[in-house]
CSV table of C-alpha atoms in Angstrom, one decimal:
chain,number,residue,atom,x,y,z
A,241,UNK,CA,32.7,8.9,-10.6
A,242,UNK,CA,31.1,11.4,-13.6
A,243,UNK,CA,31.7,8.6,-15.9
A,244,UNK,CA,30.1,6.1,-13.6
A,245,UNK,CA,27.1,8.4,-13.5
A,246,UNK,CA,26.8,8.5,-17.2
A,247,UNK,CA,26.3,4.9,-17.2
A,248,UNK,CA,23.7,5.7,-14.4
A,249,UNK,CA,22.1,8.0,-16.6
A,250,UNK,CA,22.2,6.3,-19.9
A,251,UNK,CA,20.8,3.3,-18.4
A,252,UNK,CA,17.8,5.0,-16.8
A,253,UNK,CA,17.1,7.2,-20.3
A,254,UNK,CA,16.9,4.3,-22.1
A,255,UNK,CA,14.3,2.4,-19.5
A,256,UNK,CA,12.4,4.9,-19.5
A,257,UNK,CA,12.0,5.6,-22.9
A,258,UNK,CA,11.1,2.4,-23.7
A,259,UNK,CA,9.0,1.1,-20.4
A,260,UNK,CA,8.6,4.8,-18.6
A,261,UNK,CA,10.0,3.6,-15.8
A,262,UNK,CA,13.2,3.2,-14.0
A,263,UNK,CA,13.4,-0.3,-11.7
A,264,UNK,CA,13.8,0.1,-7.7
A,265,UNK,CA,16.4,-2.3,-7.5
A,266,UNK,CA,18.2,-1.3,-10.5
A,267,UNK,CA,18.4,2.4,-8.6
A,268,UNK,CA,18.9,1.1,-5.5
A,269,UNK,CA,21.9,-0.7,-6.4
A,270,UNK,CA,23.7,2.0,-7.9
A,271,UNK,CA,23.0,4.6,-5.1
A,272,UNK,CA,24.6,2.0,-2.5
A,273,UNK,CA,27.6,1.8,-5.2
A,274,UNK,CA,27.8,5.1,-5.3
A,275,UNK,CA,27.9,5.1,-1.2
A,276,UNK,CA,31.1,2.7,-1.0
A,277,UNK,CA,32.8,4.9,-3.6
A,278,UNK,CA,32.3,8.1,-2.0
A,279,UNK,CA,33.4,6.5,1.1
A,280,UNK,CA,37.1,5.3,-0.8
A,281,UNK,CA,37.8,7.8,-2.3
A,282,UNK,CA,37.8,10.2,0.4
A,283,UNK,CA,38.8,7.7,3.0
A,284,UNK,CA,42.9,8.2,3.8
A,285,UNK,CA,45.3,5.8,1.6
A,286,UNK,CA,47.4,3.8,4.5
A,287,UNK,CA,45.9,-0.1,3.5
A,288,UNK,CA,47.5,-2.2,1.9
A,289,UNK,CA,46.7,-4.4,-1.2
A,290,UNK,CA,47.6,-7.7,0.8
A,291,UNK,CA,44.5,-6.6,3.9
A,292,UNK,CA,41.9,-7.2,1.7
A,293,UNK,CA,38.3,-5.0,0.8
A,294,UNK,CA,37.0,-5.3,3.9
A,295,UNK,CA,39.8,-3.8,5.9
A,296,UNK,CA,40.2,-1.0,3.4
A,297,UNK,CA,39.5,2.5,5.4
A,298,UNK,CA,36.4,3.8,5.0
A,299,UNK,CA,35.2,7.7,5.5
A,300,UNK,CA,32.5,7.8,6.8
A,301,UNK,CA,32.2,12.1,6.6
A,302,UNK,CA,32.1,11.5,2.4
A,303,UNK,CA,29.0,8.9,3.4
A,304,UNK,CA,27.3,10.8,5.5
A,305,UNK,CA,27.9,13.8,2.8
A,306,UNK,CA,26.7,11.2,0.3
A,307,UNK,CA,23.6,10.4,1.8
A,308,UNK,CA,23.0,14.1,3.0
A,309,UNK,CA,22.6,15.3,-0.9
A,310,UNK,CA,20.4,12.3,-1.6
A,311,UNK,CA,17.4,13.2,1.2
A,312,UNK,CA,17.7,16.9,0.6
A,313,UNK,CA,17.0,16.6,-2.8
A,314,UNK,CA,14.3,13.9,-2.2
A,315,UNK,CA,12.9,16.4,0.5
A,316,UNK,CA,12.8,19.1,-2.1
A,317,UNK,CA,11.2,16.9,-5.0
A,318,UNK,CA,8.6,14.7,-3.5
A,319,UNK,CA,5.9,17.7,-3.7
A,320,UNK,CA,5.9,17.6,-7.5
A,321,UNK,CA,6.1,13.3,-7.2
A,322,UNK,CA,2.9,14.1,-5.2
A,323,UNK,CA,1.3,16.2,-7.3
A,324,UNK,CA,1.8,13.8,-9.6
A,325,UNK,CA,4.2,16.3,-12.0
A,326,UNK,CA,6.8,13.8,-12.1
A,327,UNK,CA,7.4,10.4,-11.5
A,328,UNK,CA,8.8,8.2,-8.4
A,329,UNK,CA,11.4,7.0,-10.7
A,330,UNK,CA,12.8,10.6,-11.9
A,331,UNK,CA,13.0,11.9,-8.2
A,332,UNK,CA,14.9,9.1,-7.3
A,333,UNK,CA,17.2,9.4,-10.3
A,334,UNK,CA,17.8,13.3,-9.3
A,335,UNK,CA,18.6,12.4,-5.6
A,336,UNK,CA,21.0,9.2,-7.4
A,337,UNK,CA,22.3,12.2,-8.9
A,338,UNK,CA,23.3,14.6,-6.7
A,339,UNK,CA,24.1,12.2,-4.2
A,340,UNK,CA,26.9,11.0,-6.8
A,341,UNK,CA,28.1,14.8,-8.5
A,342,UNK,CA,27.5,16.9,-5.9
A,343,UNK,CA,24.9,19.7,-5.2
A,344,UNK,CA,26.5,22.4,-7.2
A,345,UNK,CA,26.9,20.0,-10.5
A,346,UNK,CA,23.4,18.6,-9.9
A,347,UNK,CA,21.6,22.2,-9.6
A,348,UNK,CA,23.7,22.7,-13.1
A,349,UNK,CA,22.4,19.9,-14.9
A,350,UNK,CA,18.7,19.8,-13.2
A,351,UNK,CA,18.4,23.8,-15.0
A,352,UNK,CA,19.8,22.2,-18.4
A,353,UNK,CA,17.4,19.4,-18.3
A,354,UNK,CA,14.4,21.7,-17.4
A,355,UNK,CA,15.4,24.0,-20.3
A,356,UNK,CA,15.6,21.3,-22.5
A,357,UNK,CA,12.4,19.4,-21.4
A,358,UNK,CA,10.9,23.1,-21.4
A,359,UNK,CA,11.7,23.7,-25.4
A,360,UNK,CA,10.7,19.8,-26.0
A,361,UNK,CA,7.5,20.3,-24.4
A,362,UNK,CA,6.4,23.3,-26.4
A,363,UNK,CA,7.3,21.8,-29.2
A,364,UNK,CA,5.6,18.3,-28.8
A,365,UNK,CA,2.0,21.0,-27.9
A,366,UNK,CA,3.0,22.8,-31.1
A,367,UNK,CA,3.0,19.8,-33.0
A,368,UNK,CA,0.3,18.0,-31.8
A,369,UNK,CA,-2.1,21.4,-31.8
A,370,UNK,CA,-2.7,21.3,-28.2
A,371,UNK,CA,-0.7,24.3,-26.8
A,372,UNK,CA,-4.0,26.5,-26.1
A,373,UNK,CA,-6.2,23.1,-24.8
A,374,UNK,CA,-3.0,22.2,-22.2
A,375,UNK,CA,-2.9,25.8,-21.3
A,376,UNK,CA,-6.5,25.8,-20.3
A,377,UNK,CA,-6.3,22.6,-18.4
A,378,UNK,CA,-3.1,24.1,-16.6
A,379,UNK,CA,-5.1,26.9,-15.5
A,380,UNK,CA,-8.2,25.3,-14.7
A,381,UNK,CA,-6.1,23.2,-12.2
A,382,UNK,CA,-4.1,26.3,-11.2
A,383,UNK,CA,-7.5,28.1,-10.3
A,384,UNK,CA,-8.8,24.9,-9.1
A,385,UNK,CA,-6.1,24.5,-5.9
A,386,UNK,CA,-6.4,28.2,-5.5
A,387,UNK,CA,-10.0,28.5,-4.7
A,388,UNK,CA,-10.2,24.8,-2.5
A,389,UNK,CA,-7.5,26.2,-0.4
A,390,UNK,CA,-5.4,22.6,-0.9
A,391,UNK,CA,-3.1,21.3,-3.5
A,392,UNK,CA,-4.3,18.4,-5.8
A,393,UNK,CA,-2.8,16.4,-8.3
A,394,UNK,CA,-2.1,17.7,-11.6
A,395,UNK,CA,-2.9,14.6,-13.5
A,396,UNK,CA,-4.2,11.4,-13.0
A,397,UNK,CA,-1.9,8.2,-12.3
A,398,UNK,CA,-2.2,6.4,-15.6
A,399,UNK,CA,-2.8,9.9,-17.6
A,400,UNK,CA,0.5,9.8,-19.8
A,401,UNK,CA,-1.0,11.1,-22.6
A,402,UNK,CA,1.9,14.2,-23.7
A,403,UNK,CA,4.1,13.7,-21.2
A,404,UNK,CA,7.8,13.6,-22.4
A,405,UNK,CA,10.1,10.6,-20.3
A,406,UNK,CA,12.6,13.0,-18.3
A,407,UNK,CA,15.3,10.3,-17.7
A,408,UNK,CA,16.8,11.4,-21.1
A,409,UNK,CA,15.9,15.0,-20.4
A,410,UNK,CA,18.1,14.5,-17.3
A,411,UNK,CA,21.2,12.5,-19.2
A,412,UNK,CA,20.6,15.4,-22.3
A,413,UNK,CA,21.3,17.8,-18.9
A,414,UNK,CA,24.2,16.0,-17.6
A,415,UNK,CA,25.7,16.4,-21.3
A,416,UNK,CA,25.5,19.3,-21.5
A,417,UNK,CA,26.0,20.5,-17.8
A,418,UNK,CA,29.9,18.4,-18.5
A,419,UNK,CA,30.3,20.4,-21.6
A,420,UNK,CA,29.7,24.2,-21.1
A,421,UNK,CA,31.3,23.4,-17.3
């Protein structure tokens, strides 16, 4: 299933690159392939060819498994979706992708992609002379939620002004997470 999730990946870096944002259905549809698979694989081998798909044996422990990884890392995400420090699309992706590789492999490949996006960012602020300007405004904000007592969005919804598209962060993760593994 890794080499299915490539395809998951690569398909979601390159839609968000180019549109920065990765389609419901299009997510959707692989996180319920990625259900029935789990569920196969782990289910015991006693069918036959000759039964046919829908008699095939199903575990339902690898499902619940499945689906398990999927909401724990939507629970732990959607406070930076809220605060608007990364997208619907990318938390989705992450719980697409632990639910598919496992916790231990997904914590692996989420600290690669942060490192990467992490050494991307301050180079895109380097270049673009804003590094002392973002650091104010990250501040400001910081100081802001401090001293009202609640948190509030970072940035505003249609403010994608510097922001890097971390669908290919992630795949660049996954990369290298499968190669120093």
């Amino acid at each position: 299933m890794e080499y299915l999730f490539f395809v998951v990946c690569l398909t979601a870096a390159v839609t968000d690159l180019f549109r920065r944002q990765i389609p419901n259905l299009w997510l959707g549809s692989w996180f319920l392939t990625g259900l029935l698979l789990a569920g196969l694989a782990a289910a015991p081998k006693t069918a036959s060819l000759t039964e046919g798909v829908l008699q095939y044996p199903w575990s339902w422990q690898a499902g619940i498994g499945y689906l398990g990884r999927a909401l724990l890392v939507y629970l732990i995400l959607i406070p930076a979706w809220r605060l608007r420090m990364m997208g619907a699309g990318d938390v989705k992706l992450c719980g697409v992708m632990a639910a598919f590789l496992g916790l231990r492999v997904f914590v692996r490949c989420m600290i690669y992609s942060l490192l990467v996006g992490s050494i991307l960012s301050l180079f895109y602020l380097i270049a673009a002379k804003s590094l002392r300007r973002r650091i104010g405004i990250f501040l400001a904000w910081f100081r802001q939620c401090i001293s009202c007592g609640i948190w509030i969005p970072y940035r505003k919804e249609r403010d994608m002004d510097g922001t890097i598209p971390f669908a290919p962060i992630m795949l660049i993760g996954y990369v290298l997470g499968q190669m120093l593994s």
